[in-house]
Coordinates of C-alpha atoms in Angstrom, one line a residue:
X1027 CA -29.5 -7.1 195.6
X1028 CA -31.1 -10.3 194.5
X1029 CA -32.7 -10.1 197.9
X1030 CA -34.0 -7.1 197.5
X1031 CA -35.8 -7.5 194.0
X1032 CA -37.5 -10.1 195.9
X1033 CA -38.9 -8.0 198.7
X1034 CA -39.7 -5.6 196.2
X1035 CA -41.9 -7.8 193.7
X1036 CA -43.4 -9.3 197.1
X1037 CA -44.5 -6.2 198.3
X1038 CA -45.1 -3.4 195.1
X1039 CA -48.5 -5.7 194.5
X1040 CA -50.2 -4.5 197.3
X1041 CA -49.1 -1.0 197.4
X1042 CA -52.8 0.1 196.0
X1043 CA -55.3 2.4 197.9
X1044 CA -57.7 0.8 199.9
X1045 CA -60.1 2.0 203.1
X1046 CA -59.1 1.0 206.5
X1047 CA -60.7 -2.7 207.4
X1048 CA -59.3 -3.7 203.9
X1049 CA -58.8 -7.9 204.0
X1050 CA -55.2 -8.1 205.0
X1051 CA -53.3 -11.1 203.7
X1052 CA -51.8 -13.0 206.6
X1053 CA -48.2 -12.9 205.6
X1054 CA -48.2 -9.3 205.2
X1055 CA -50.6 -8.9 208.2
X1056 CA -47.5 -10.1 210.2
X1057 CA -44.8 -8.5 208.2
X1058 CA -46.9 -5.0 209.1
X1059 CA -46.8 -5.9 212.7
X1060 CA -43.5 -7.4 213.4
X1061 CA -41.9 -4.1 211.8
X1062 CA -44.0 -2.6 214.7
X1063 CA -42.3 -4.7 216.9
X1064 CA -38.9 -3.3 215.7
X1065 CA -39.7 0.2 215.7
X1066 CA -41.2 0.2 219.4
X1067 CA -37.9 -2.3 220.5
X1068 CA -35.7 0.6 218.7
X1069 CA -37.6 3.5 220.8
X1070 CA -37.2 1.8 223.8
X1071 CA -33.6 1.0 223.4
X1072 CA -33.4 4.8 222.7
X1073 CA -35.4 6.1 225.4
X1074 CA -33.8 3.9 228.2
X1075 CA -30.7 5.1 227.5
X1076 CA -32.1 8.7 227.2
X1077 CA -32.6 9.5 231.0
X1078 CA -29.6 8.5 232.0
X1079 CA -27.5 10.4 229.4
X1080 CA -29.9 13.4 230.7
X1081 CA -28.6 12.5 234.2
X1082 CA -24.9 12.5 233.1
X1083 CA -24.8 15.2 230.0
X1084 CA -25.9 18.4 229.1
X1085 CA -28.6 18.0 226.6
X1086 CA -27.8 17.5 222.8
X1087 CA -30.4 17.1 219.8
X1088 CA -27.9 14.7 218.2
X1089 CA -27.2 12.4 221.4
X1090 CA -27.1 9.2 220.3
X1091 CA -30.4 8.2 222.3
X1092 CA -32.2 11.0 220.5
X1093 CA -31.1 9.6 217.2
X1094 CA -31.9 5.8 218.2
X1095 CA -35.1 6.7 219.2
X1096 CA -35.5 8.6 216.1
X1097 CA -35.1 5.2 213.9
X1098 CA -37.8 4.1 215.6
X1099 CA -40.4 6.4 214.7
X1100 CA -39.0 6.6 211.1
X1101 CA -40.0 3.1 210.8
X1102 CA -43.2 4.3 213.0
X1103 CA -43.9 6.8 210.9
X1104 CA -43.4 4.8 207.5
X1105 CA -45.6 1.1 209.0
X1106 CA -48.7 4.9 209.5
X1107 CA -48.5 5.4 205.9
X1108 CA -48.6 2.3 204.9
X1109 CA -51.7 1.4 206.9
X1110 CA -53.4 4.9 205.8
X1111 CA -52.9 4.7 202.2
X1112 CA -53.7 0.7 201.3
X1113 CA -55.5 0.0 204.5
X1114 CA -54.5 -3.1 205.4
X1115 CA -53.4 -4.6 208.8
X1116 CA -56.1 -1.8 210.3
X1117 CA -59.8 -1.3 210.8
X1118 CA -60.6 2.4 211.4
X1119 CA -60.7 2.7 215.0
X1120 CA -56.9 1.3 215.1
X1121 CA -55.9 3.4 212.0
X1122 CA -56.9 6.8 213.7
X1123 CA -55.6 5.9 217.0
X1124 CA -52.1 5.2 215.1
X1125 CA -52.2 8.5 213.0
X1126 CA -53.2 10.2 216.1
X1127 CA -50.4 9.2 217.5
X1128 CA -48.2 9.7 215.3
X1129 CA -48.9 13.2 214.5
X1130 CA -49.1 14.2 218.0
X1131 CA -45.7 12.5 218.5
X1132 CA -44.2 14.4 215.8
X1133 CA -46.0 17.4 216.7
X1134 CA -44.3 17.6 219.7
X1135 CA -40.6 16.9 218.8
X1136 CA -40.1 20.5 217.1
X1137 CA -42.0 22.3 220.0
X1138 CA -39.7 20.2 222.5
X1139 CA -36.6 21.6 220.8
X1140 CA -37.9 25.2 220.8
X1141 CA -38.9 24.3 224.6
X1142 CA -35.2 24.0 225.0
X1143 CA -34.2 26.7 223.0
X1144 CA -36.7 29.2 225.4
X1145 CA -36.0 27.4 228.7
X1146 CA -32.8 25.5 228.4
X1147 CA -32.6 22.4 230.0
X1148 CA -36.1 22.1 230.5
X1149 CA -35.1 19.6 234.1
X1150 CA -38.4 17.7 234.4
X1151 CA -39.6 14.6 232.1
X1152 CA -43.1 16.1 233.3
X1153 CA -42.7 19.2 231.0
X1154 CA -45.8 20.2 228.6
X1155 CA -43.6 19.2 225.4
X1156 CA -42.4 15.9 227.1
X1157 CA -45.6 15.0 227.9
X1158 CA -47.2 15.5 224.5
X1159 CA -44.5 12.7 223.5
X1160 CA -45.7 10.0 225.4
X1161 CA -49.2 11.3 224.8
X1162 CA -48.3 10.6 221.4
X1163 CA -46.7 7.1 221.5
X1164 CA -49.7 6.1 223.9
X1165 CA -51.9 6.8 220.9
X1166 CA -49.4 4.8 218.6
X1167 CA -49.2 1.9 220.6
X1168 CA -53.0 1.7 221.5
X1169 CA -53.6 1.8 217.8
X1170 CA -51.1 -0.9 217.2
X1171 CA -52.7 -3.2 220.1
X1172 CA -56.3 -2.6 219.1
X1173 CA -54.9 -3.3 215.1
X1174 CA -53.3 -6.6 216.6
X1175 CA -56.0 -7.7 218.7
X1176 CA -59.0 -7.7 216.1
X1177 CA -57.0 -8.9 213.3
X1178 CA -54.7 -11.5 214.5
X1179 CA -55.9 -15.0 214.1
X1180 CA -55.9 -16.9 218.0
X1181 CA -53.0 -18.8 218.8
X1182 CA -49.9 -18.4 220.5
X1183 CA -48.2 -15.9 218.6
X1184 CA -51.8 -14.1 218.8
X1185 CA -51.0 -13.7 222.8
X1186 CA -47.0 -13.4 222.8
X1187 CA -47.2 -10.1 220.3
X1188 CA -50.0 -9.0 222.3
X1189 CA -48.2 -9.4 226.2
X1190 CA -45.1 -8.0 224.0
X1191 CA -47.5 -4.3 222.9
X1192 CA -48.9 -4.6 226.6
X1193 CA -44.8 -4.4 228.1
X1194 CA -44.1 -1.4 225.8
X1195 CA -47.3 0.3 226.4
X1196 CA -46.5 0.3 230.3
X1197 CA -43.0 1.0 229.5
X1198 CA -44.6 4.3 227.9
X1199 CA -46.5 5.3 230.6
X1200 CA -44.0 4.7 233.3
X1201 CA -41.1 6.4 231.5
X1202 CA -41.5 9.9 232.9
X1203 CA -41.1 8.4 236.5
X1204 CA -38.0 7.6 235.7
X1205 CA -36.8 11.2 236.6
X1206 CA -37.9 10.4 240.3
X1207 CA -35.8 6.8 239.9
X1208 CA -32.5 9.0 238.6
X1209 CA -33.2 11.8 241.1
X1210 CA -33.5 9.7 244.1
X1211 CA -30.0 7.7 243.3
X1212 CA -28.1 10.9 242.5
X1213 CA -29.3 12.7 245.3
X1214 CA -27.7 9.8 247.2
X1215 CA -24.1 10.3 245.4
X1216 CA -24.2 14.0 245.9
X1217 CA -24.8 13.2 249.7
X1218 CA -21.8 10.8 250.0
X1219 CA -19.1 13.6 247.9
X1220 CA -19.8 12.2 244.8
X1221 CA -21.7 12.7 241.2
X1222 CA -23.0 10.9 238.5
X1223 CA -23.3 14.6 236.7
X1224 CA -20.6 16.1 234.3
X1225 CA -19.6 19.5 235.9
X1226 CA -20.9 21.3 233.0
X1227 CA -24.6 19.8 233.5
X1228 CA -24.3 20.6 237.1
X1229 CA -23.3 24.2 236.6
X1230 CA -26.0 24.8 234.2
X1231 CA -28.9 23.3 236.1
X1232 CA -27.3 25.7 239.2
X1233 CA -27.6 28.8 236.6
X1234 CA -31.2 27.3 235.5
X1235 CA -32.2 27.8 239.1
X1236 CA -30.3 30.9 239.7
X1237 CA -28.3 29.4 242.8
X1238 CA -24.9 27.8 243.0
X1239 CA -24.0 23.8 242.6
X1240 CA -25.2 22.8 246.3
X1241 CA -27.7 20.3 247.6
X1242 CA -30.8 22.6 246.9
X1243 CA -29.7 22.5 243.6
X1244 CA -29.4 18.7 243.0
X1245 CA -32.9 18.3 244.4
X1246 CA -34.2 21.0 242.0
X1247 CA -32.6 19.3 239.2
X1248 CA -33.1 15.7 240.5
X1249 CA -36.8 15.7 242.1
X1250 CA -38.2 18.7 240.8
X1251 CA -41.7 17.4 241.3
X1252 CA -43.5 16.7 244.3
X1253 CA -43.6 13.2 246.1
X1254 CA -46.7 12.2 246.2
X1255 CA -47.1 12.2 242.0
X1256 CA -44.8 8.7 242.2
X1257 CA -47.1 6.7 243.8
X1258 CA -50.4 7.7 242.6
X1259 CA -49.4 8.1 239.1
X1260 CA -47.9 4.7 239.3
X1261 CA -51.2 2.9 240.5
X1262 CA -53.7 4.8 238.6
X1263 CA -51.7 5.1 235.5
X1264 CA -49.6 1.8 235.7
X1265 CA -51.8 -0.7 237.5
X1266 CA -54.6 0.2 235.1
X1267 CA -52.7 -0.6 232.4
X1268 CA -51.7 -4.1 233.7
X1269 CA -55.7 -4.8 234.5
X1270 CA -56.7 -3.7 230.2
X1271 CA -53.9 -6.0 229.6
X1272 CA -55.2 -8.8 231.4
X1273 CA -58.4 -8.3 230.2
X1274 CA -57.2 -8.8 226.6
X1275 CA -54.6 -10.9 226.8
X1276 CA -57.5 -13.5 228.9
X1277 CA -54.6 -15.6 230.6
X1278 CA -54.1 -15.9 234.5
X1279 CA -50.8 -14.2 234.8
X1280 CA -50.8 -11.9 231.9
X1281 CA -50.6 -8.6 234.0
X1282 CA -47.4 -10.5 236.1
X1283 CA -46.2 -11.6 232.6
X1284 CA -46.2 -7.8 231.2
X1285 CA -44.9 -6.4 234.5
X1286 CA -41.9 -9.1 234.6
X1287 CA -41.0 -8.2 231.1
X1288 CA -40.7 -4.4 232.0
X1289 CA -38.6 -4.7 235.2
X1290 CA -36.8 -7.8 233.7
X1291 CA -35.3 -4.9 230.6
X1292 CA -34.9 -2.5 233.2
X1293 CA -32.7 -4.6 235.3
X1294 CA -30.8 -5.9 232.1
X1295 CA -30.1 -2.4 230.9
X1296 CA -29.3 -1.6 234.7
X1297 CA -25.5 -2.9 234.9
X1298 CA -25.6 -2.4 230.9
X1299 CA -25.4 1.4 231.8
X1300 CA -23.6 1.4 235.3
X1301 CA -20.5 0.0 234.2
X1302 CA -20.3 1.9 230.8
X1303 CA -20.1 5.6 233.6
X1304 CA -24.4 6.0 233.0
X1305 CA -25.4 7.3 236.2
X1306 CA -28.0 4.3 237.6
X1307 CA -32.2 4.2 238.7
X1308 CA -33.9 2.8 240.8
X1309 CA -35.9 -0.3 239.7
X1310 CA -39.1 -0.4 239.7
X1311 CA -39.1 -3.7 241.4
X1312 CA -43.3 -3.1 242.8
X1313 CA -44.6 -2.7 239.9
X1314 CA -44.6 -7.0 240.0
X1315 CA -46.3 -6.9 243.3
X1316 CA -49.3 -5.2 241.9
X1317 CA -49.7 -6.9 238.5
X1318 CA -49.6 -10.4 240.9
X1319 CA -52.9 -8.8 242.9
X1320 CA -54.6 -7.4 239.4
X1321 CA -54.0 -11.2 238.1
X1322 CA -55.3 -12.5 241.5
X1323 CA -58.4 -9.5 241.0
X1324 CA -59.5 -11.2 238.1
X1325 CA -60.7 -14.5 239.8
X1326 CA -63.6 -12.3 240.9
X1327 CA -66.0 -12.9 238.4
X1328 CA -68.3 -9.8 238.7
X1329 CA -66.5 -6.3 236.8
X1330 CA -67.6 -3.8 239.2
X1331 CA -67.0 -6.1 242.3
X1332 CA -64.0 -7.3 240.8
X1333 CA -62.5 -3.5 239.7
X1334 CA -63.7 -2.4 243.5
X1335 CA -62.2 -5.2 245.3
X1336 CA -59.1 -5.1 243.3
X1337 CA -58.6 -0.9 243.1
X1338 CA -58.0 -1.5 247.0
X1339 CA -55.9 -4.3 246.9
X1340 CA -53.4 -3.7 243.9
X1341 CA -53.1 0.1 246.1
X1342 CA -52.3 -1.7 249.3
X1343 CA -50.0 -3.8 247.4
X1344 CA -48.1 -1.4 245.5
X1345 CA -47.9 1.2 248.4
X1346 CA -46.7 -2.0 250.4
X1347 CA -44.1 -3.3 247.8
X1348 CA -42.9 0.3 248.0
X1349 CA -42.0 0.8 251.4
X1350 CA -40.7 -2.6 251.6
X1351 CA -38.3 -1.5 248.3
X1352 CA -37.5 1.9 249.8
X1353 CA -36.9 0.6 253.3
X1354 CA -35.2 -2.8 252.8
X1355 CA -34.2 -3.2 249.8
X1356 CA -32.8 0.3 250.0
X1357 CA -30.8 -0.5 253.4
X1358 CA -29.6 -3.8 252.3
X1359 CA -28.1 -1.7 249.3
X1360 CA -27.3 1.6 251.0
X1361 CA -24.8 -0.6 252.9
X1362 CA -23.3 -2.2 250.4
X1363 CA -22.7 0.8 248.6
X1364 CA -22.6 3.5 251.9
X1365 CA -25.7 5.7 250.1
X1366 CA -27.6 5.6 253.3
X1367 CA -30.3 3.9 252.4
X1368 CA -31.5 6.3 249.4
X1369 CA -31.1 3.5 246.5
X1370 CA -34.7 1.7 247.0
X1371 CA -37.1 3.8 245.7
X1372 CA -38.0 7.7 245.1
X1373 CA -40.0 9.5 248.5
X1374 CA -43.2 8.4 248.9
X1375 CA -45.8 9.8 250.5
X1376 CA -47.9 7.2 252.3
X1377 CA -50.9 9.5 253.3
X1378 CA -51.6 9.5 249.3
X1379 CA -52.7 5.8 249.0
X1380 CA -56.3 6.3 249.5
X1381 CA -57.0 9.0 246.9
X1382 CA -54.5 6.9 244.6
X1383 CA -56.8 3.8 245.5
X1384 CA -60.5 6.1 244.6
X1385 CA -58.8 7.1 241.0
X1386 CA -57.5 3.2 240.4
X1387 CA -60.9 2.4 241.1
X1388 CA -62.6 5.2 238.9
X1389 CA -60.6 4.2 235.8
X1390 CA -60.9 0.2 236.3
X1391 CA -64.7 0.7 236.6
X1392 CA -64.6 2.7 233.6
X1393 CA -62.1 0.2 232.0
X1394 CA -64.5 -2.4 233.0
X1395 CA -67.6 -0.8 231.1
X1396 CA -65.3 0.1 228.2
X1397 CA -64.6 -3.3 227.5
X1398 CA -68.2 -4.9 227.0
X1399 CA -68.9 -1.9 225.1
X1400 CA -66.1 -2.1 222.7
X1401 CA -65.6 -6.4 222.6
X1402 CA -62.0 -5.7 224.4
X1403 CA -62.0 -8.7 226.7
X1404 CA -60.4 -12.0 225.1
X1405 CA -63.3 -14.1 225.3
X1406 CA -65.8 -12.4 223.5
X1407 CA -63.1 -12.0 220.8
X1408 CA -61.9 -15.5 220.4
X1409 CA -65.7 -16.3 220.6
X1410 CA -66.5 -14.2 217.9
X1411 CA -63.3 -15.3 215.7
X1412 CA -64.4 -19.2 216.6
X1413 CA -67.9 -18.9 215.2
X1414 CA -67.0 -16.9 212.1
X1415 CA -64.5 -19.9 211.3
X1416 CA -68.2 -22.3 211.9
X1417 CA -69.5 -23.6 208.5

């Protein structure tokens, strides 16, 4: 209690209305962030677990994922009104990316659960109402990173909470192709007389698709979109974000850094959920392979020779680290475990890498203009910050 009264006469002081931009005291300018921090860890925690309970249940509004998840954007939602209504910790451009965010996010829970309601399971993370969720959080997090980035003094801590919003940003954008890393891996039990599913998940996917439980049907429920949306989605959408990120962050091996972060939880969490009955995934074990080439990009001094030069290389490196996962990585496993082969990586469709390689390069040129425009590169910041500390 005592405890308490103390957080309380700390913080009831600056509970007063103020614009967005307002001068943010540096205690609570971290305070404001850091709760950031936990909300996002909690919505992570809740939305790794999420697909594989998907894979293994049939869907409840209560699961325990669902309700994890829901902390975090409690806490989310309460960290919006408190930037909104005293305006600290955000200029405007951060506080209406947030509250963007936000609303969309929560926008789209109740027309997700009436999605289910009309459609059942709804057996796709790529569905309309899914996607408005991590349309949302994009939003959110962007907010938060662009919040962070102009008010956060240089230093250390500046660039570890920074890489930290950079891991779950990607993490956010990757999420819905974790259906293709489930799908691929339970495809692979089905084929050797075994599954990860409940019976009662499988039987209602069947009736979803009007067929009975068979093969067809585990591919309908498992890789219900086509192949090629893996691979290009994962260098346009992906890679780009591990380029903005090394722009920001402004350190050689930033991109590496928030790709190593990602996989590393995803390969924590991976025995964390096996050996608890979770079905498993696939790791995303290439997405390291083409942060390593964005860092390597980034000796190029010139933007549009250096987003050119590296759309082509960070494609050939992720379509490369691909096949290599799929093919040996996936063998060596395959054996291990008799799957055949099938645990490396979801289908990929090779002929795809050159219209993924013309979109990386259309969004890192436009990425690349973006930043002068908007001071997002690290230099011009701690420039700026550097002479406005001059006497």
């Amino acid at each position: 209690m005592k405890r308490a009264a103390i957080i309380r006469d700390w913080a009831l002081p600056y509970w007063t209305r103020g614009q967005a931009g307002r001068e943010t005291p540096p205690d609570l300018f971290r305070v404001l962030y850091y709760g950031w921090l936990v909300a996002l860890s909690l919505k992570l925690l809740g939305s790794a677990w999420d697909v594989s309970w998907h894979f293994k249940w049939l869907r409840d509004d209560l699961a325990p994922p669902h309700l994890l998840n829901s902390a975090g954007t409690a806490l989310a939602l309460a960290l919006t009104i408190i930037h909104g209504y005293t305006g600290y910790g955000a200029d405007r451009t951060a506080l209406r990316l947030i509250q963007w965010g936000t609303g969309i996010f929560l926008v789209a829970v109740p027309l997700d659960l009436i999605n289910h309601r009309v459609n059942g399971l709804d057996i796709t993370s790529w569905s309309p109402s899914h996607l408005m969720l991590y349309i949302g959080t994009f939003f959110m997090i962007a907010g938060v990173i662009r919040g962070w980035f102009t008010g956060a003094p240089p230093g250390r801590e500046r660039t570890i909470v920074l890489g930290a919003l950079f891991a779950f940003f990607l993490e956010n954008v990757h999420f819905p192709e974790q259906h293709q890393e489930y799908g691929i891996l339970s495809i692979g039990a089905w084929d050797n007389h075994a599954s990860y599913a409940e019976p009662i998940l499988l039987q209602f996917a069947a009736d979803q698709l009007g067929r009975p439980v068979d093969r067809i049907t585990m591919v309908g429920f498992s890789l219900p979109v086509p192949d090629f949306l893996y691979p290009v989605y994962a260098v346009v959408v992906g890679m780009i974000v591990l380029a903005v990120a090394r722009m920001m962050i402004g350190r050689f091996g930033s991109a590496t850094l928030v790709a190593a972060a990602y996989v590393g939880f995803r390969t924590v969490i991976w025995p964390m959920l096996t050996y608890t009955g979770f079905p498993p995934s696939a790791v995303p074990y290439f997405l390291i392979a083409g942060a390593i080439v964005v860092d390597l990009a980034f000796l190029i001094r010139m933007p549009i020779a250096r987003a050119v030069a590296g759309a082509v290389a960070v494609t050939a490196a992720v379509y490369g680290a691909l096949i290599a996962q799929s093919t040996l990585l996936g063998s060596v496993y395959g054996t291990l475990k008799g799957m055949n082969g099938l645990l490396g990586a979801p289908p990929l469709a090779t002929s795809t890498a050159v219209w993924a390689g013309l979109g990386l390069m259309a969004v890192w040129l436009a990425c690349e203009w973006m930043a002068n425009r908007w001071e997002l590169r690290a230099q011009p910041m701690a420039a700026r910050v550097m002479a406005t500390a001059t006497p």
